[in-house]
Amino acid sequence: MVEMERVKQCALTLKINVLQSGAEKYIHTAQIDKPSYIEFLNSILDDEILVRQQKKMTSLLKRAHLPSDHNLDKYDFSHFNGISKPEMKQLRELVWMDNCYNLVLMGPPGVGKTYLAAGLVHDAAKMGYKSYFKTMEELVEILKLKDISGKALNAYKRLLKADLIAIDDIMLFPMKKSDAVGFFNLVNALHGMCSIIITTNKSPKEWAETLDDEVVATALLDRLLFKCEVVKLEGNSYRMDNRKTIFNKPTPNGEA
């Protein structure tokens, strides 16, 4: 019994949690299965690695701040918006991200820009990448408050260490020049170090008008489009075609 407690204490010190909490189980299983010494050790180490990977993935997904709809396994290809299954497969392999390419998802409201961006962030987080989903409004708030708020500063520091950042609805509303400069400084700091996904319903040519500063807009586009794939989504709004109603739908004979 003393020996077992020492094993647990050593496991606690070394932070081998599966051994600290399940030492008796491992000993009991070994007495029955009679594995070799190396098999016995590997079974403990494999379990510990799996638990740590699961904890890391859970943490990454929580910090990603994903919207509720983000599972690309459920992507509706029957509602065609310009993305084919082979193209989706290639995007989900994330080779472009490993090569620090950016993505610009452009198109009218409701064609799946946000869903696709969030889904790619979700895939990246599950694969162990530090990935974040932010609306443009949330990002501007972080940039404005990082010098006076510890919470905003911590969020900003996490972004600087990110592997992938999705920024939703960029240029949806006009930006103050100070906010535009702050955004440019972030993109400049991430340039070549992190992939960025942009969703927007405006073409890059319209960004200068939204930013009210052609110089900043040009510099921003230079960083974002240097290594970038522009994906133009099209079609009817998925939300409008599948909108919910409080009324019962009529039956074929016209009755509710």
Coordinates of C-alpha atoms in Angstrom, one line a residue:
M1 CA 0.0 0.0 0.0
V2 CA 2.9 2.3 0.8
E3 CA 4.5 1.6 -2.5
M4 CA 1.2 2.4 -4.3
E5 CA 0.9 5.7 -2.6
R6 CA 4.5 6.5 -3.6
V7 CA 3.7 5.7 -7.2
K8 CA 0.7 8.0 -7.1
Q9 CA 2.7 10.8 -5.4
C10 CA 5.5 10.5 -8.0
A11 CA 2.9 10.6 -10.8
L12 CA 1.4 13.7 -9.3
T13 CA 4.8 15.4 -9.1
L14 CA 5.5 14.5 -12.7
K15 CA 2.0 15.4 -13.7
I16 CA 1.3 12.0 -15.2
N17 CA -2.4 12.3 -14.4
V18 CA -3.6 9.0 -15.8
L19 CA -1.2 7.1 -13.6
Q20 CA -1.9 9.2 -10.5
S21 CA -5.7 8.6 -10.8
G22 CA -5.5 5.0 -12.2
A23 CA -2.5 3.3 -10.8
E24 CA -4.5 0.4 -9.4
K25 CA -6.2 -0.1 -12.7
Y26 CA -2.9 -0.4 -14.6
I27 CA -1.5 -2.8 -12.0
H28 CA -4.6 -4.9 -12.0
T29 CA -4.7 -5.1 -15.9
A30 CA -0.9 -5.9 -16.0
Q31 CA -1.4 -8.8 -13.5
I32 CA -4.1 -10.3 -15.8
D33 CA -2.6 -9.5 -19.3
K34 CA 1.1 -9.9 -18.3
P35 CA 2.5 -7.4 -20.8
S36 CA 6.2 -6.9 -21.2
Y37 CA 7.8 -4.0 -19.3
I38 CA 7.9 -1.9 -22.4
E39 CA 4.3 -2.6 -23.3
F40 CA 3.2 -1.7 -19.8
L41 CA 5.0 1.6 -19.9
N42 CA 3.8 2.4 -23.4
S43 CA 0.2 1.8 -22.3
I44 CA 0.5 4.4 -19.6
L45 CA 2.3 6.9 -21.8
D46 CA -0.2 6.4 -24.7
D47 CA -3.1 7.1 -22.4
E48 CA -1.5 10.2 -21.0
I49 CA -0.7 11.6 -24.4
L50 CA -4.3 11.0 -25.5
V51 CA -5.7 12.7 -22.5
R52 CA -3.4 15.7 -23.0
Q53 CA -4.3 16.0 -26.6
Q54 CA -8.0 15.9 -25.8
K55 CA -7.5 18.6 -23.1
K56 CA -5.5 20.7 -25.6
M57 CA -8.2 20.4 -28.3
T58 CA -11.0 21.3 -25.8
S59 CA -9.0 24.4 -24.7
L60 CA -8.3 25.5 -28.3
L61 CA -11.9 25.1 -29.3
K62 CA -13.1 27.1 -26.3
R63 CA -10.7 29.9 -27.0
A64 CA -11.6 30.0 -30.7
H65 CA -15.0 31.6 -29.8
L66 CA -16.8 29.9 -32.6
P67 CA -20.4 30.7 -33.6
S68 CA -22.9 28.0 -33.1
D69 CA -22.9 26.8 -36.7
H70 CA -19.4 25.7 -37.8
N71 CA -19.4 22.0 -38.6
L72 CA -18.3 21.6 -42.2
D73 CA -19.2 17.9 -42.1
K74 CA -22.8 19.1 -42.4
Y75 CA -22.1 21.6 -45.2
D76 CA -25.1 21.7 -47.6
F77 CA -23.6 21.3 -51.1
S78 CA -27.2 21.1 -52.6
H79 CA -27.3 24.9 -52.0
F80 CA -24.5 25.7 -54.4
N81 CA -22.6 28.9 -53.7
G82 CA -19.5 28.5 -55.7
I83 CA -17.6 26.0 -53.5
S84 CA -17.3 22.4 -54.9
K85 CA -16.7 19.3 -52.9
P86 CA -13.1 19.0 -54.2
E87 CA -12.4 22.6 -53.3
M88 CA -13.9 22.2 -49.9
K89 CA -11.7 19.1 -49.3
Q90 CA -8.6 21.0 -50.3
L91 CA -9.5 23.9 -48.0
R92 CA -10.0 21.5 -45.1
E93 CA -6.6 19.9 -45.6
L94 CA -5.2 23.2 -44.4
V95 CA -2.0 23.0 -46.5
W96 CA -2.6 26.6 -47.5
M97 CA -2.5 27.5 -43.8
D98 CA 0.8 25.6 -43.3
N99 CA 2.2 27.8 -46.1
C100 CA 0.8 31.0 -44.5
Y101 CA -1.6 31.7 -47.2
N102 CA -4.6 34.0 -46.5
L103 CA -8.2 33.5 -47.6
V104 CA -10.7 36.2 -48.6
L105 CA -14.2 34.9 -48.7
M106 CA -16.2 37.4 -50.7
G107 CA -19.9 37.5 -51.5
P108 CA -23.4 38.9 -50.6
P109 CA -25.1 38.1 -47.3
G110 CA -26.3 34.6 -46.6
V111 CA -24.0 32.6 -49.0
G112 CA -22.0 30.9 -46.3
K113 CA -19.0 33.1 -45.7
T114 CA -19.2 33.0 -42.0
Y115 CA -20.1 29.3 -41.8
L116 CA -17.1 28.4 -44.0
A117 CA -14.7 30.6 -42.1
A118 CA -15.8 29.3 -38.7
G119 CA -15.7 25.7 -40.0
L120 CA -12.0 26.1 -41.1
V121 CA -11.1 27.6 -37.7
H122 CA -12.9 24.6 -36.1
D123 CA -10.9 22.2 -38.2
A124 CA -7.6 23.9 -37.4
A125 CA -8.3 23.9 -33.7
K126 CA -9.1 20.2 -33.8
M127 CA -5.7 19.6 -35.4
G128 CA -3.9 21.5 -32.7
Y129 CA -3.5 24.9 -34.2
K130 CA -4.1 28.1 -32.3
S131 CA -7.1 29.4 -34.1
Y132 CA -9.5 32.2 -33.4
F133 CA -12.8 33.5 -34.8
K134 CA -13.5 37.2 -34.4
T135 CA -16.0 39.6 -35.8
M136 CA -14.5 42.9 -37.1
E137 CA -16.3 44.7 -34.3
E138 CA -14.8 42.4 -31.6
L139 CA -11.3 42.8 -33.1
V140 CA -11.5 46.6 -33.2
E141 CA -12.6 46.6 -29.6
I142 CA -9.6 44.5 -28.6
L143 CA -7.2 46.9 -30.5
K144 CA -8.8 50.0 -28.9
L145 CA -8.7 48.6 -25.3
K146 CA -5.4 46.6 -25.2
D147 CA -3.5 49.5 -23.7
I148 CA -6.0 50.1 -20.8
S149 CA -7.5 46.6 -20.2
G150 CA -5.7 43.5 -19.1
K151 CA -8.4 41.3 -20.6
A152 CA -8.0 43.0 -24.0
L153 CA -4.2 42.9 -23.8
N154 CA -4.3 39.1 -23.1
A155 CA -6.6 38.6 -26.1
Y156 CA -4.3 40.7 -28.3
K157 CA -1.2 38.7 -27.2
R158 CA -3.0 35.5 -28.0
L159 CA -3.8 36.8 -31.5
L160 CA -0.1 37.6 -32.0
K161 CA 0.8 33.9 -31.4
A162 CA -2.1 32.5 -33.5
D163 CA -1.7 30.1 -36.4
L164 CA -5.0 31.2 -37.9
I165 CA -7.4 34.1 -37.4
A166 CA -10.8 34.5 -39.1
I167 CA -12.1 38.0 -39.2
D168 CA -15.8 38.1 -40.0
D169 CA -17.6 41.0 -41.8
I170 CA -14.6 43.1 -42.5
M171 CA -15.4 46.6 -43.9
L172 CA -19.1 46.1 -43.2
F173 CA -19.1 49.5 -41.5
P174 CA -16.9 52.6 -41.9
M175 CA -13.9 52.7 -39.7
K176 CA -12.2 55.6 -37.9
K177 CA -8.7 56.2 -39.1
S178 CA -7.2 55.3 -35.7
D179 CA -9.0 52.0 -35.8
A180 CA -7.9 51.4 -39.3
V181 CA -4.3 52.1 -38.4
G182 CA -4.5 49.7 -35.4
F183 CA -5.9 47.0 -37.7
F184 CA -3.2 47.5 -40.2
N185 CA -0.5 47.2 -37.4
L186 CA -2.0 43.9 -36.3
V187 CA -2.1 42.5 -39.9
N188 CA 1.5 43.8 -40.4
A189 CA 2.7 42.0 -37.2
L190 CA 1.0 38.8 -38.4
H191 CA 2.3 39.0 -42.0
G192 CA 4.1 35.8 -42.9
M193 CA 3.6 34.3 -39.4
C194 CA -0.2 33.6 -39.4
S195 CA -2.9 32.9 -41.9
I196 CA -5.9 35.2 -41.9
I197 CA -9.4 34.4 -43.2
I198 CA -11.4 37.5 -44.2
T199 CA -15.2 37.5 -44.9
T200 CA -16.5 40.5 -46.6
N201 CA -19.4 41.6 -48.9
K202 CA -17.2 44.3 -50.5
S203 CA -14.5 44.0 -53.1
P204 CA -11.0 45.1 -52.1
K205 CA -11.4 48.2 -54.4
E206 CA -14.2 49.4 -52.0
W207 CA -12.0 49.1 -48.9
A208 CA -10.4 52.5 -49.4
E209 CA -13.8 54.2 -49.2
T210 CA -14.8 52.3 -46.1
L211 CA -11.5 53.1 -44.4
D212 CA -11.5 56.7 -45.7
D213 CA -7.8 56.4 -46.2
E214 CA -6.4 55.1 -49.5
V215 CA -2.8 54.8 -48.2
V216 CA -3.8 52.6 -45.3
A217 CA -6.2 50.5 -47.5
T218 CA -3.4 50.0 -50.1
A219 CA -0.9 48.9 -47.4
L220 CA -3.4 46.6 -45.8
L221 CA -4.3 45.0 -49.1
D222 CA -0.6 44.6 -49.9
R223 CA -0.1 42.4 -46.8
L224 CA -3.3 40.5 -47.1
L225 CA -3.2 39.7 -50.8
F226 CA 0.5 38.9 -51.1
K227 CA -0.1 35.2 -50.6
C228 CA -3.9 34.9 -50.8
E229 CA -6.7 33.0 -52.4
V230 CA -9.8 35.0 -53.1
V231 CA -12.9 32.8 -53.0
K232 CA -16.0 34.5 -54.5
L233 CA -19.2 33.0 -53.1
E234 CA -22.5 33.6 -54.9
G235 CA -26.2 32.5 -55.1
N236 CA -29.3 33.1 -53.0
S237 CA -29.1 33.6 -49.3
Y238 CA -29.2 30.3 -47.5
R239 CA -30.9 32.0 -44.5
M240 CA -33.7 33.4 -46.6
D241 CA -34.2 30.2 -48.5
N242 CA -34.4 28.2 -45.2
R243 CA -35.9 30.9 -42.9
K244 CA -38.1 29.8 -40.1
T245 CA -41.6 31.1 -39.6
I246 CA -44.1 31.2 -36.7
F247 CA -46.9 30.1 -39.1
N248 CA -47.7 26.5 -40.1
K249 CA -46.8 25.8 -43.7
P250 CA -49.9 25.1 -45.9
T251 CA -50.6 21.6 -47.0
P252 CA -50.9 20.8 -50.7
N253 CA -54.7 21.3 -50.6
G254 CA -54.2 24.7 -49.1
E255 CA -55.1 23.9 -45.5
A256 CA -52.8 24.9 -42.6

